[in-house]
Structure formats: structure tokens, C-alpha cells
Coordinates of C-alpha atoms and ligand atoms in Angstrom, one line a residue:
M117 CA 28.4 -17.8 4.3
K118 CA 25.1 -18.4 6.0
V119 CA 21.7 -18.6 4.1
F120 CA 18.4 -17.8 5.7
H121 CA 15.0 -18.3 4.1
G122 CA 11.9 -16.2 4.6
T123 CA 9.1 -14.7 2.5
A124 CA 9.7 -12.0 0.0
T125 CA 7.1 -9.3 0.0
Y126 CA 8.7 -7.5 -2.9
E127 CA 11.0 -8.8 -5.5
G128 CA 14.5 -7.6 -6.5
I129 CA 18.1 -8.1 -5.6
A130 CA 20.0 -6.0 -3.1
I131 CA 23.7 -6.3 -2.2
G132 CA 25.3 -4.3 0.6
K133 CA 26.2 -3.9 4.2
V134 CA 23.7 -4.6 7.0
Q135 CA 22.5 -1.9 9.3
Y136 CA 20.8 -3.4 12.3
L137 CA 18.1 -1.1 13.6
R138 CA 18.7 -0.7 17.3
K139 CA 16.0 0.7 19.4
N140 CA 16.3 2.4 22.8
E141 CA 19.9 1.3 23.0
Q142 CA 21.7 4.6 23.3
H143 CA 24.5 4.4 25.8
I144 CA 24.5 7.9 27.2
R145 CA 26.8 8.8 30.1
Q146 CA 26.3 11.6 32.5
Y147 CA 28.8 14.5 32.6
T148 CA 28.8 18.0 34.0
V149 CA 28.3 20.9 31.7
E150 CA 30.2 24.2 32.3
N151 CA 27.6 26.3 30.6
A152 CA 24.1 25.1 31.6
R153 CA 22.3 27.9 29.5
R154 CA 24.2 26.8 26.4
E155 CA 23.3 23.2 27.1
I156 CA 19.6 24.2 27.4
R157 CA 19.8 26.0 24.0
R158 CA 21.3 22.8 22.6
F159 CA 18.3 20.9 24.0
Q160 CA 15.8 23.4 22.7
K161 CA 17.4 23.1 19.2
A162 CA 17.0 19.3 19.4
K163 CA 13.4 19.7 20.6
E164 CA 12.6 22.0 17.6
K165 CA 14.2 19.6 15.2
T166 CA 12.3 16.7 16.7
L167 CA 9.1 18.7 16.3
D168 CA 9.9 19.5 12.7
G169 CA 10.6 15.8 12.1
L170 CA 7.3 14.8 13.7
K171 CA 5.4 17.4 11.7
F172 CA 7.0 16.3 8.5
M173 CA 6.0 12.7 9.2
L174 CA 2.5 13.8 10.2
E175 CA 2.1 15.5 6.8
Q176 CA 3.2 12.3 5.1
M177 CA 0.8 10.2 7.1
E178 CA -2.1 12.5 6.4
Q179 CA -1.3 12.5 2.7
E180 CA -1.3 8.7 2.8
F181 CA -4.4 8.6 4.9
M182 CA -2.7 6.6 7.6
E183 CA -5.1 7.9 10.2
S184 CA -4.0 5.8 13.2
E185 CA -0.3 6.6 12.8
A186 CA -1.3 10.3 12.3
K187 CA -3.3 10.3 15.5
I188 CA -0.2 9.1 17.5
L189 CA 2.0 11.7 15.9
R190 CA -0.5 14.5 16.7
R191 CA -0.5 13.3 20.4
R192 CA 3.3 13.4 20.5
I193 CA 3.6 16.8 18.9
K194 CA 1.1 18.2 21.4
L195 CA 3.1 16.6 24.3
L196 CA 6.3 18.3 23.1
E197 CA 4.6 21.7 22.4
D198 CA 2.8 21.7 25.7
G199 CA 6.1 22.3 27.4
S200 CA 5.9 20.6 30.9
F201 CA 8.0 17.7 29.9
A202 CA 10.6 20.0 28.3
R203 CA 10.5 22.3 31.3
A204 CA 11.3 19.4 33.6
I205 CA 14.4 18.5 31.5
E206 CA 15.6 22.1 31.3
S207 CA 15.2 22.6 35.1
Q208 CA 17.4 19.5 35.7
V209 CA 20.1 20.7 33.4
L210 CA 20.0 24.1 35.1
S211 CA 20.0 22.9 38.7
E212 CA 22.3 19.9 38.4
K213 CA 24.5 21.1 35.5
V214 CA 24.1 17.8 33.7
N215 CA 24.2 17.1 30.0
A216 CA 20.8 17.4 28.2
A217 CA 20.8 13.8 26.9
Y218 CA 21.2 12.5 30.4
A219 CA 18.5 14.8 31.8
I220 CA 16.1 13.5 29.1
I221 CA 16.8 9.9 30.1
T222 CA 16.4 10.5 33.8
T223 CA 13.2 12.6 33.4
R224 CA 11.8 10.0 31.0
D225 CA 12.6 7.1 33.3
E226 CA 11.2 8.8 36.3
I227 CA 7.9 9.5 34.7
A228 CA 7.7 5.9 33.4
R229 CA 8.5 4.5 36.9
T230 CA 5.9 6.8 38.6
F231 CA 3.1 5.6 36.3
A232 CA 4.3 2.1 35.6
K233 CA 1.7 0.5 37.8
M234 CA -1.3 2.3 36.4
N235 CA -3.2 0.1 34.0
D236 CA -4.9 2.9 32.2
E237 CA -4.8 3.1 28.4
V238 CA -4.3 6.9 28.4
V239 CA -1.4 6.7 30.8
R240 CA 0.1 3.8 28.9
N241 CA -0.1 5.8 25.7
R242 CA 1.5 8.8 27.5
I243 CA 4.4 6.8 28.7
T244 CA 5.0 5.3 25.2
D245 CA 4.8 8.9 23.8
I246 CA 7.3 10.2 26.3
K247 CA 9.7 7.4 25.5
D248 CA 9.3 8.0 21.8
I249 CA 9.9 11.7 21.9
S250 CA 12.7 11.3 24.4
N251 CA 14.5 8.8 22.1
R252 CA 14.1 11.1 19.2
M253 CA 15.5 14.1 21.1
I254 CA 18.4 12.0 22.3
L255 CA 19.2 11.0 18.8
M256 CA 19.1 14.6 17.7
I257 CA 21.4 15.7 20.5
E258 CA 23.8 12.9 20.1
G259 CA 23.8 13.6 16.3
I260 CA 23.2 10.1 15.2
A261 CA 19.8 10.8 13.8
R262 CA 18.6 11.2 10.2
E263 CA 21.4 13.6 9.2
D264 CA 23.9 10.8 9.6
Y265 CA 22.4 9.0 6.7
A266 CA 24.0 11.7 4.6
N267 CA 27.4 10.2 5.1
M268 CA 26.3 6.6 5.1
E269 CA 26.5 4.2 2.2
P270 CA 23.2 2.6 1.2
V271 CA 22.3 -0.2 3.5
I272 CA 20.2 -3.3 4.0
V273 CA 18.1 -2.4 7.0
V274 CA 17.6 -5.4 9.3
A275 CA 15.2 -5.3 12.3
N276 CA 13.0 -7.4 14.4
N277 CA 10.1 -5.3 13.2
L278 CA 9.8 -2.1 11.2
S279 CA 7.0 0.3 11.5
P280 CA 6.0 2.6 8.7
T281 CA 6.9 5.6 10.8
E282 CA 10.5 4.3 11.2
V283 CA 10.7 3.7 7.4
M284 CA 9.4 7.2 6.7
E285 CA 12.1 8.6 9.0
M286 CA 14.9 7.0 7.0
D287 CA 16.6 8.7 4.1
Q288 CA 14.9 6.6 1.4
N289 CA 17.8 7.0 -1.0
K290 CA 20.0 5.1 1.4
L291 CA 17.8 2.0 1.6
L292 CA 18.7 -1.1 -0.4
A293 CA 16.3 -3.6 1.2
F294 CA 14.3 -4.4 4.4
V295 CA 14.8 -7.7 6.2
S296 CA 12.7 -8.3 9.3
R297 CA 11.6 -11.1 11.6
E298 CA 8.0 -9.9 12.0
G299 CA 5.7 -8.5 9.4
S300 CA 3.2 -9.6 6.8
P301 CA 3.0 -9.2 3.0
V302 CA 0.1 -6.8 3.5
S303 CA 1.6 -4.7 6.2
H304 CA 2.1 -1.0 5.6
T305 CA 5.8 -1.5 5.7
A306 CA 5.6 -4.1 2.9
I307 CA 3.5 -1.7 0.9
I308 CA 6.0 1.0 1.4
S309 CA 8.8 -1.2 0.2
K310 CA 6.7 -1.9 -3.0
T311 CA 6.2 1.8 -3.4
L312 CA 9.9 2.4 -3.0
S313 CA 10.6 -0.5 -5.3
I314 CA 13.1 -2.1 -3.0
P315 CA 13.1 -5.8 -2.1
A316 CA 11.8 -6.9 1.3
L317 CA 11.9 -10.1 3.3
I318 CA 10.0 -11.1 6.3
G319 CA 10.3 -14.2 8.6
I320 CA 14.1 -14.0 8.9
E321 CA 15.6 -14.6 12.4
V322 CA 17.7 -11.5 12.4
D323 CA 20.7 -11.0 14.7
P324 CA 22.4 -7.8 15.9
S325 CA 25.8 -9.3 15.3
W326 CA 25.1 -9.0 11.6
E327 CA 25.8 -5.2 11.8
D328 CA 28.1 -4.0 9.1
K329 CA 28.5 -7.4 7.5
M330 CA 28.1 -7.9 3.8
A331 CA 24.8 -9.5 2.7
I332 CA 22.6 -10.3 -0.3
V333 CA 18.8 -10.1 -0.3
D334 CA 17.2 -12.2 -3.0
G335 CA 13.6 -11.0 -3.2
Y336 CA 12.8 -13.5 -5.9
E337 CA 13.6 -16.6 -3.9
G338 CA 13.0 -15.1 -0.4
A339 CA 16.6 -15.8 0.6
F340 CA 19.1 -13.8 2.7
Y341 CA 22.9 -14.5 2.3
L342 CA 25.1 -13.3 5.1
E343 CA 28.8 -12.9 4.2
P344 CA 28.3 -14.5 0.8
T345 CA 31.2 -16.4 -0.8
R346 CA 32.8 -14.7 -3.8
R347 CA 31.1 -17.1 -6.2
V348 CA 27.6 -16.3 -4.8
L349 CA 28.4 -12.6 -4.8
E350 CA 29.5 -12.6 -8.4
K351 CA 26.4 -14.5 -9.4
Y352 CA 24.2 -12.0 -7.7
Q353 CA 26.1 -9.0 -9.1
E354 CA 25.5 -10.4 -12.5
M355 CA 21.8 -10.9 -11.8
Q356 CA 21.6 -7.3 -10.5
Q357 CA 23.2 -5.9 -13.5
K358 CA 20.8 -7.7 -15.8
E359 CA 17.9 -6.6 -13.6
Q360 CA 19.1 -3.0 -13.9
Q361 CA 19.5 -3.2 -17.7
D362 CA 16.0 -4.6 -18.0
K363 CA 14.6 -1.9 -15.8
E364 CA 16.4 0.9 -17.7
F365 CA 15.2 -0.6 -21.0
L366 CA 11.6 -0.8 -19.8
M367 CA 11.7 2.7 -18.3
K368 CA 12.3 4.1 -21.8
L369 CA 8.8 3.0 -22.6
R370 CA 7.2 5.0 -19.8
N371 CA 6.0 7.8 -22.1
M372 CA 5.3 5.6 -25.1
E373 CA 1.9 4.8 -26.5
D374 CA 0.2 1.4 -26.1
V375 CA -0.1 0.6 -29.8
T376 CA 0.6 -2.5 -31.8
L377 CA 2.8 -2.6 -34.9
D378 CA -0.3 -2.4 -37.1
G379 CA -1.6 0.7 -35.3
T380 CA -4.2 -0.9 -33.0
K381 CA -4.5 1.2 -29.8
V382 CA -5.0 -0.4 -26.4
R383 CA -5.7 1.3 -23.2
L384 CA -3.3 0.0 -20.5
Y385 CA -4.4 0.8 -17.0
A386 CA -3.1 0.0 -13.5
N387 CA -4.7 -1.8 -10.6
I388 CA -4.1 -0.3 -7.2
R389 CA -4.8 -1.5 -3.7
S390 CA -4.4 1.8 -1.9
L391 CA -3.5 5.4 -2.4
E392 CA 0.2 4.6 -1.8
D393 CA 0.3 2.8 -5.1
I394 CA -0.5 5.9 -7.1
R395 CA 3.1 7.0 -7.2
S396 CA 4.2 3.8 -9.0
V397 CA 1.3 4.2 -11.4
Q398 CA 2.6 7.6 -12.4
E399 CA 6.2 6.3 -12.6
V400 CA 5.3 3.8 -15.3
G401 CA 2.9 6.1 -17.1
A402 CA -0.2 4.0 -17.1
S403 CA -3.1 5.8 -18.9
G404 CA -5.6 5.2 -16.1
I405 CA -6.5 3.2 -13.1
G406 CA -8.6 0.2 -14.1
L407 CA -9.3 -1.2 -10.7
L408 CA -9.1 0.6 -7.4
R409 CA -9.7 -2.1 -4.8
S410 CA -11.6 0.0 -2.3
E411 CA -11.3 -2.5 0.5
F412 CA -8.2 -0.7 1.9
Q413 CA -10.3 1.8 3.7
Y414 CA -12.5 -0.8 5.3
L415 CA -10.0 -3.4 6.6
G416 CA -7.8 -3.3 9.7
R417 CA -9.9 -0.9 11.7
E418 CA -12.6 -0.9 14.3
N419 CA -15.6 0.7 12.6
Y420 CA -17.0 1.6 9.2
P421 CA -15.1 4.5 7.5
R422 CA -17.2 7.6 7.3
E423 CA -18.3 9.2 4.0
A424 CA -15.9 12.1 4.5
E425 CA -12.9 9.8 4.9
L426 CA -13.9 7.9 1.8
F427 CA -14.5 11.1 -0.1
R428 CA -11.1 12.6 0.7
A429 CA -9.3 9.4 -0.5
Y430 CA -11.3 9.3 -3.8
R431 CA -10.8 13.0 -4.3
K432 CA -7.1 12.6 -3.9
V433 CA -6.9 9.8 -6.6
A434 CA -9.2 11.8 -8.9
S435 CA -7.2 15.0 -8.7
I436 CA -3.8 13.3 -9.0
M437 CA -5.0 11.3 -12.1
G438 CA -6.7 14.4 -13.7
E439 CA -8.3 13.5 -17.0
K440 CA -7.2 9.9 -16.8
L441 CA -10.0 7.5 -15.9
V442 CA -10.0 6.0 -12.4
I443 CA -12.4 3.0 -12.0
I444 CA -13.3 2.6 -8.3
R445 CA -14.7 -0.9 -7.5
T446 CA -17.3 -0.7 -4.8
L447 CA -16.5 -2.7 -1.7
D448 CA -15.8 -6.3 -2.3
I449 CA -15.9 -7.6 1.3
G450 CA -16.5 -11.2 2.3
A451 CA -14.7 -14.4 1.3
D452 CA -11.1 -13.9 2.4
K453 CA -11.5 -10.2 3.2
K454 CA -13.3 -9.9 6.5
A455 CA -13.7 -6.9 8.8
E456 CA -14.5 -7.8 12.4
Y457 CA -16.8 -4.8 13.0
M458 CA -19.0 -5.9 10.1
D459 CA -19.9 -9.0 12.0
L460 CA -20.3 -11.2 8.9
P461 CA -21.1 -14.7 10.1
D462 CA -18.6 -17.5 9.4
E463 CA -19.5 -19.5 6.4
E464 CA -18.8 -23.1 5.4
N465 CA -17.9 -22.0 1.9
P466 CA -17.0 -18.3 2.0
A467 CA -15.9 -18.0 -1.7
M468 CA -19.5 -19.0 -2.6
G469 CA -21.0 -17.0 0.2
N470 CA -22.1 -13.5 1.1
R471 CA -19.6 -11.3 -0.6
G472 CA -19.2 -8.3 -2.9
I473 CA -22.3 -6.7 -4.1
R474 CA -24.4 -9.1 -2.0
V475 CA -23.2 -7.5 1.2
C476 CA -23.5 -4.0 -0.2
L477 CA -27.1 -4.5 -1.2
E478 CA -27.8 -5.8 2.3
R479 CA -26.1 -2.9 4.0
R480 CA -27.6 0.0 2.2
K481 CA -26.3 2.7 4.5
M482 CA -22.7 1.5 4.1
F483 CA -23.1 1.2 0.3
K484 CA -24.8 4.6 -0.1
A485 CA -22.0 6.3 1.9
Q486 CA -19.5 4.9 -0.5
L487 CA -21.5 5.8 -3.6
R488 CA -22.0 9.3 -2.3
A489 CA -18.3 9.7 -1.6
I490 CA -17.5 8.6 -5.2
Y491 CA -20.0 10.9 -6.7
R492 CA -18.8 13.9 -4.7
A493 CA -15.2 13.1 -5.7
S494 CA -16.1 12.9 -9.3
A495 CA -16.2 16.7 -9.5
F496 CA -12.4 16.5 -9.1
G497 CA -11.4 14.2 -11.9
N498 CA -12.6 11.4 -14.3
L499 CA -14.2 8.6 -12.2
A500 CA -16.0 5.4 -13.0
I501 CA -17.7 2.9 -10.7
M502 CA -17.8 -0.8 -11.1
Y503 CA -19.7 -3.4 -9.1
P504 CA -18.2 -6.8 -8.1
M505 CA -19.7 -10.3 -8.1
I506 CA -22.8 -9.5 -10.1
T507 CA -24.9 -12.5 -11.0
S508 CA -28.3 -11.0 -12.1
L509 CA -30.0 -8.2 -13.8
E510 CA -32.1 -7.6 -10.7
E511 CA -28.9 -6.7 -8.8
V512 CA -28.1 -4.1 -11.4
H513 CA -31.7 -2.6 -11.2
E514 CA -31.4 -2.4 -7.4
I515 CA -28.0 -0.6 -7.8
K516 CA -29.5 1.8 -10.3
K517 CA -32.3 2.7 -7.8
I518 CA -29.8 3.4 -5.1
I519 CA -27.7 5.5 -7.5
Q520 CA -30.8 7.5 -8.3
E521 CA -31.4 8.2 -4.6
V522 CA -27.8 9.3 -4.2
V523 CA -28.0 11.6 -7.2
E524 CA -31.3 13.1 -5.9
G525 CA -29.8 13.7 -2.5
L526 CA -26.8 15.5 -3.9
N527 CA -28.9 17.6 -6.2
Q528 CA -31.1 18.6 -3.3
K529 CA -28.1 19.8 -1.4
E530 CA -26.6 21.3 -4.6
I531 CA -23.5 19.3 -4.2
P532 CA -21.6 19.1 -7.5
F533 CA -20.6 15.9 -9.2
G534 CA -19.1 15.0 -12.6
K535 CA -20.1 12.6 -15.3
I536 CA -19.5 9.0 -14.1
Q537 CA -19.3 5.9 -16.1
H538 CA -20.7 2.7 -14.7
G539 CA -19.4 -0.8 -15.2
I540 CA -20.0 -4.4 -14.2
M541 CA -17.4 -6.9 -13.1
V542 CA -17.9 -10.1 -15.0
E543 CA -16.4 -12.6 -12.6
T544 CA -19.1 -15.3 -12.4
P545 CA -20.2 -17.6 -15.2
A546 CA -23.8 -16.3 -14.6
A547 CA -22.6 -12.8 -15.6
V548 CA -20.9 -14.2 -18.7
M549 CA -24.1 -15.9 -19.8
I550 CA -26.2 -12.8 -19.4
A551 CA -23.5 -10.4 -20.5
D552 CA -25.7 -8.9 -23.3
D553 CA -28.4 -8.0 -20.8
L554 CA -26.0 -6.6 -18.3
A555 CA -24.1 -4.6 -21.0
K556 CA -27.3 -2.9 -22.0
E557 CA -27.4 -1.3 -18.5
V558 CA -23.9 0.1 -18.3
D559 CA -20.9 1.7 -20.1
F560 CA -18.4 -1.1 -19.7
L561 CA -17.8 -4.7 -18.6
S562 CA -14.6 -5.6 -16.8
L563 CA -13.5 -9.2 -16.6
G564 CA -12.3 -10.3 -13.1
T565 CA -10.5 -13.4 -14.3
N566 CA -9.2 -14.3 -10.8
D567 CA -12.7 -15.1 -9.6
L568 CA -14.1 -16.0 -13.0
T569 CA -11.5 -18.8 -13.2
Q570 CA -12.2 -20.2 -9.8
Y571 CA -16.0 -20.2 -10.5
I572 CA -15.7 -21.7 -14.0
L573 CA -13.3 -24.5 -12.8
A574 CA -15.0 -24.9 -9.4
M575 CA -11.5 -24.6 -7.8
D576 CA -10.8 -22.4 -4.9
R577 CA -8.2 -19.8 -6.0
K578 CA -6.5 -20.0 -2.6
N579 CA -6.3 -23.8 -2.4
S580 CA -2.6 -24.6 -2.8
S581 CA -3.3 -28.3 -3.3
L582 CA -5.0 -27.4 -6.6
K583 CA -2.3 -25.2 -7.8
D584 CA -1.2 -27.6 -10.6
R585 CA -4.7 -28.1 -11.8
Y586 CA -5.8 -24.5 -11.6
D587 CA -5.5 -23.3 -15.2
E588 CA -6.2 -19.7 -16.1
H589 CA -5.6 -20.6 -19.7
H590 CA -8.3 -23.3 -19.7
P591 CA -10.3 -23.2 -23.0
A592 CA -13.5 -22.6 -21.0
V593 CA -12.0 -19.5 -19.4
L594 CA -10.8 -18.1 -22.7
K595 CA -14.1 -18.9 -24.4
M596 CA -16.0 -17.0 -21.6
I597 CA -13.6 -14.0 -21.9
K598 CA -14.3 -13.9 -25.7
M599 CA -18.1 -14.2 -25.1
T600 CA -18.0 -11.3 -22.7
I601 CA -15.9 -9.0 -25.0
D602 CA -18.3 -9.7 -27.9
A603 CA -21.4 -9.1 -25.8
A604 CA -20.0 -5.8 -24.6
H605 CA -19.2 -4.7 -28.1
R606 CA -22.6 -5.8 -29.4
Q607 CA -24.2 -3.5 -26.8
G608 CA -22.0 -0.5 -27.4
C609 CA -19.9 -1.0 -24.3
W610 CA -16.1 -1.2 -24.0
A611 CA -14.5 -4.3 -22.4
C612 CA -11.6 -4.5 -19.9
I613 CA -9.7 -7.4 -18.3
C614 CA -8.6 -6.5 -14.8
G615 CA -7.8 -9.9 -13.2
E616 CA -4.1 -11.0 -12.9
L617 CA -4.4 -12.7 -16.3
A618 CA -4.3 -9.3 -17.9
G619 CA -0.6 -9.0 -17.0
D620 CA 0.3 -12.4 -18.5
T621 CA 2.3 -11.3 -21.6
T622 CA 1.9 -14.8 -23.2
M623 CA -1.8 -13.9 -23.5
T624 CA -1.6 -10.3 -24.6
K625 CA -1.8 -11.1 -28.3
T626 CA -4.8 -13.4 -27.8
F627 CA -6.6 -10.7 -25.8
L628 CA -6.0 -8.1 -28.5
E629 CA -7.2 -10.5 -31.1
M630 CA -10.3 -11.0 -29.1
G631 CA -10.8 -7.2 -29.3
V632 CA -10.3 -6.2 -25.7
D633 CA -10.2 -2.4 -25.2
V634 CA -8.5 -2.1 -21.9
L635 CA -6.0 -4.2 -20.0
S636 CA -5.5 -3.3 -16.3
V637 CA -2.5 -4.8 -14.5
V638 CA -0.4 -4.1 -11.3
A639 CA 1.9 -1.1 -11.8
P640 CA 5.1 -3.1 -11.9
S641 CA 3.7 -5.1 -14.9
V642 CA 2.7 -2.1 -16.9
L643 CA 5.9 -1.6 -18.8
S644 CA 6.4 -5.3 -19.7
V645 CA 2.9 -5.5 -21.1
R646 CA 3.5 -2.2 -23.0
K647 CA 6.6 -3.7 -24.5
T648 CA 4.7 -6.8 -25.6
I649 CA 1.8 -4.7 -27.1
R650 CA 4.3 -2.7 -29.1
E651 CA 5.8 -5.9 -30.6
I652 CA 2.5 -7.4 -31.7
R653 CA 1.3 -7.3 -35.3
L654 CA -2.3 -8.5 -35.3
G655 CA -3.3 -11.1 -37.8
E656 CA 0.2 -12.4 -37.9
E657 CA 1.0 -16.0 -36.8
Ligands
PEP73 C1 -10.8 -10.7 -10.0 O1 -11.5 -11.5 -9.4 O2 -10.2 -11.0 -11.1 C2 -10.6 -9.3 -9.5 C3 -9.9 -8.5 -10.3 O3 -11.0 -9.1 -8.3 P1 -10.2 -9.6 -6.9 O4 -8.9 -10.2 -7.3 O5 -10.0 -8.4 -6.1 O6 -11.2 -10.6 -6.4
MG74 MG1 -12.8 -10.7 -7.9

């Protein structure tokens, strides 16, 4: 047995055989075909199947708003449909009577060789595209593509790196886990593994010789066991059984109400980081989205997202969730979330720097585009907006002025919008101390306990050397949570907790006793919090 340690990007246990993802390693030999016309038909069939596959993936990417992946796929579809590459292959099959797969390889390599020395981005992209579609067609012709998953037992997919496109291509029912050398916890692939609810590890030195060997992925400890001993295998089988029982038990709660034993109803919402997370929100039956971290459309790109792109994403969430409330937090950029194109200067103390609403009020055009997109999307569902990092009443007045301008603009153009609730994130001690004044201006207050804790304790939430002192249960934190909830209620607002602390089931009873109306937690925590709520009797020791 060998044990490797990496970083888990999603928890869970997987036990199974390794499938090492090989790329561009088809060993195709040349042979003469008797019937060239028949071979061409075989090629054309493979080409059509490849096109179908690419179009299917394109649809998925468009639905998930993965625009850069979609752009590449559109280019490849066009290349295949355009016909000149395919014609070159067909002509070789016909004139030389060679097998189609071999003709694809030679045509592909010839094009790559011819243009290899040209250092032009368009040409480089074209070569990559030709290689990609060639490989896909070869896989189709050789019959070792997607269909083969049908006869395959579920596997642990191991690769140097895994792109979201590759993951999308796989039969997702045959995937037990992902293990890769490269990757990051916030990569799209890691996000897909979360959406699929399968464990994933990154940072493991993978090796092709692992193919077909038995392995265990421990997504709790970030460990990978190759050819585990019987004792280790049995231990993990037991853990897996227990994990399954827990999941099944919790899934029974998916359509149940969030109500305590004494009949107090709580609204249990989910936090999402991107549109991809909506599926898991639906799976666990959360009754709304309490925090949509809207940064996902602003990060990892080269320029500001346009209003139309923002609108399409918000409209999608709004329509999927229907009558259920979706709270979109306006852009909370700055601190650890930086976008190059925004050119935000480096700061000595970023957590205390220009972030959240401060940046939005400085960059009005950007802020207005987001607000307009949310307003337009509100015609398709039940939306609320909340503002991060508020410290003063003046900020709220400024926001209201901008909102008024947005509303006037939409009315002038007769663009419809729905009724929108407005909320303030209480995540600075200043906001807690003026919570009554703030609550008078809005419909709800939402406690961002992650930031609130770091600012109350004056401890950077990312500083690992403070991890033993960083105490989210500190009496000062709890007192400020209570103060905020009371202020909200005094002013006729409802109160929510949307920081990570909302998912801490040891605190659920305390929060309900404080009178919180909404708890918003990551989707995988919804069912365990629901279970806890349903076991609580308020007023009982
Ligand atoms: C918080 O600060 O608690 C919060 C929910 O916002 P974020 O974690 O995105 O800063
Ligand atoms: Mg915050």
C-alpha cells in the first residue's frame, strides 16, 4: 500500500479502481481498406457524432455561463462544419485507401507541422482546435469514447489535470472521485465535483502505472491510498457505509419543513457562489437563496462583465427559484478578491481597505450596471438585493439615490421589473452599533459573521497563526448578533445570519432563541441544520 497526501476540494470517501486519463496517446496503426467509400461513411458518422458531442457540451457551457469554454467549443464546431479539414481526410482515404483514423492523424500532424513556426495566436488556436477535434473523432472511430463508459464500472479518475470540458464529457454516473496533480479548490473542476457531490483531491503526484489498481480517496483527510491493505480497506468500507446511511437519513428531510418541536418556523436558505451551485440547493430543498456571492462573474476574466451577461445569470437564478426568495449580494470585491482589470492598488492592510460597497460607490458605472441587471431580472422571480461592508447611514443614502436613478431609467424605457426587497449586511461593528438607523432604511439585516468576527476581534480571518485564538463563539460576537437581531425587529425588519456560523449546529438553538428569522448556509449543510432545527424545543434547557 502507498499513501499520498494532497488537498481535498470536496469531502467524501470513494473506493474503486483507478482510470488514468490518457491524452493524445492513441496508438493507431495504418492499414489498407478494401472499401474506401465505406470507410469515408464511417468517418462521416464519427464526425457527426463528434459534432453532436461538441454541441451538447456547448449547450451545457452556455447554461452554466462558462463563456470562455463556450467560445472555444463554438470555434471547434465551426471548424468541423466548415468542411475543408474533413475534406482533406476524406480525400486521403479515397486516394490512398487508408483507414480513416490514420488519415485523421496524418492530416492533423501535417497541418500542425506546416504552421508550427508561426507565432500567431489565431494560428496557435487553430492548431489546438484541429488537434482536439481530431482526437475526438479518433476516439469515436476507435470506439473507445464516451459509449464505453456504459460497460465500465465506476472509477476514480486520475489525471495530471482535468478541464471542466473533460469532466462534462464523462458519464457522470461512472465517476467515483477525481484525483489530480494540478488544480485549485476554486477551479471549475473543483466546483463541478462539488455539484456532483463526489470527493476530489488536488496536489497528488499521479502516475500512469496506477491504471486499474484499487484505490481509496479520503476527501476528509486529503489522502489517497493506492492498493490499500485489507485492514485499511475494511475501515474505509465501514466509513463509507456510515456516510451513506447518514446521507440517506438526511435526504429524507429534503421536503420537510424547518420548524422546531414547539412550532417555531425558521426560514432555511442556501448560500451560493455561482449558478452551478443551484442544483444542489434544489436537491436539499432549501427554501431560498440567502446569499448569492455575485463575485463569480467578475473574477478570472479580462474586463468588466456587461449588464446583459449579469442580467442573464440573475434571470436564470430568479426563474429557477420561482417564488422562493433569492438575495443577491452586490459585488464584494477587494481584500482577498481581486480582479486585475479593476486595477485596485495594493494595500498594506487589504481587509481594512477599499472593498465591498466602498469600491461600488467609487465605480458608479460598474455598480449601476449590476443594479440594473438585478432590477431587470426581478421581473422573472422573487429577488432581493443586499449591500456588503456598510459602515454608515450616508452610504445607504447614496445607494438609495443610485437605485432611484436606476428605477427612473428603467421606467423611461418601459423595462419591467418586480418588487425587490433591500437589505444591509451587518459585518462591521459600526453597522451593529447603528443597526436601528440602518434598519429603518431597509427590509432586512443580514449578519455576515465571517467578517463581523474578524473586525470585532481584530483578527484577520485568513491568518492561520491566529486560528486557535479566532473564536466565532466569543461573547462579544454573540452579543453583537443579538443586538442586530433586536434592532431589526424593533424597526420592523427581518433578520438573517448568512456567515459560516449559521451552519454551526451547536449554535442553532442559541440563534433561534435570539429570534433570528433566516439562517443561510452552504447547500451541503442545509439538511444537517434542518435536522437540528426539528429537534429543538425552545425554552427547554
Ligand atoms: C461574511 O462576511 O460573513 C459573509 C457572508 O461574506 P463573505 O464571507 O463573502 O465575506
Ligand atoms: Mg463578508
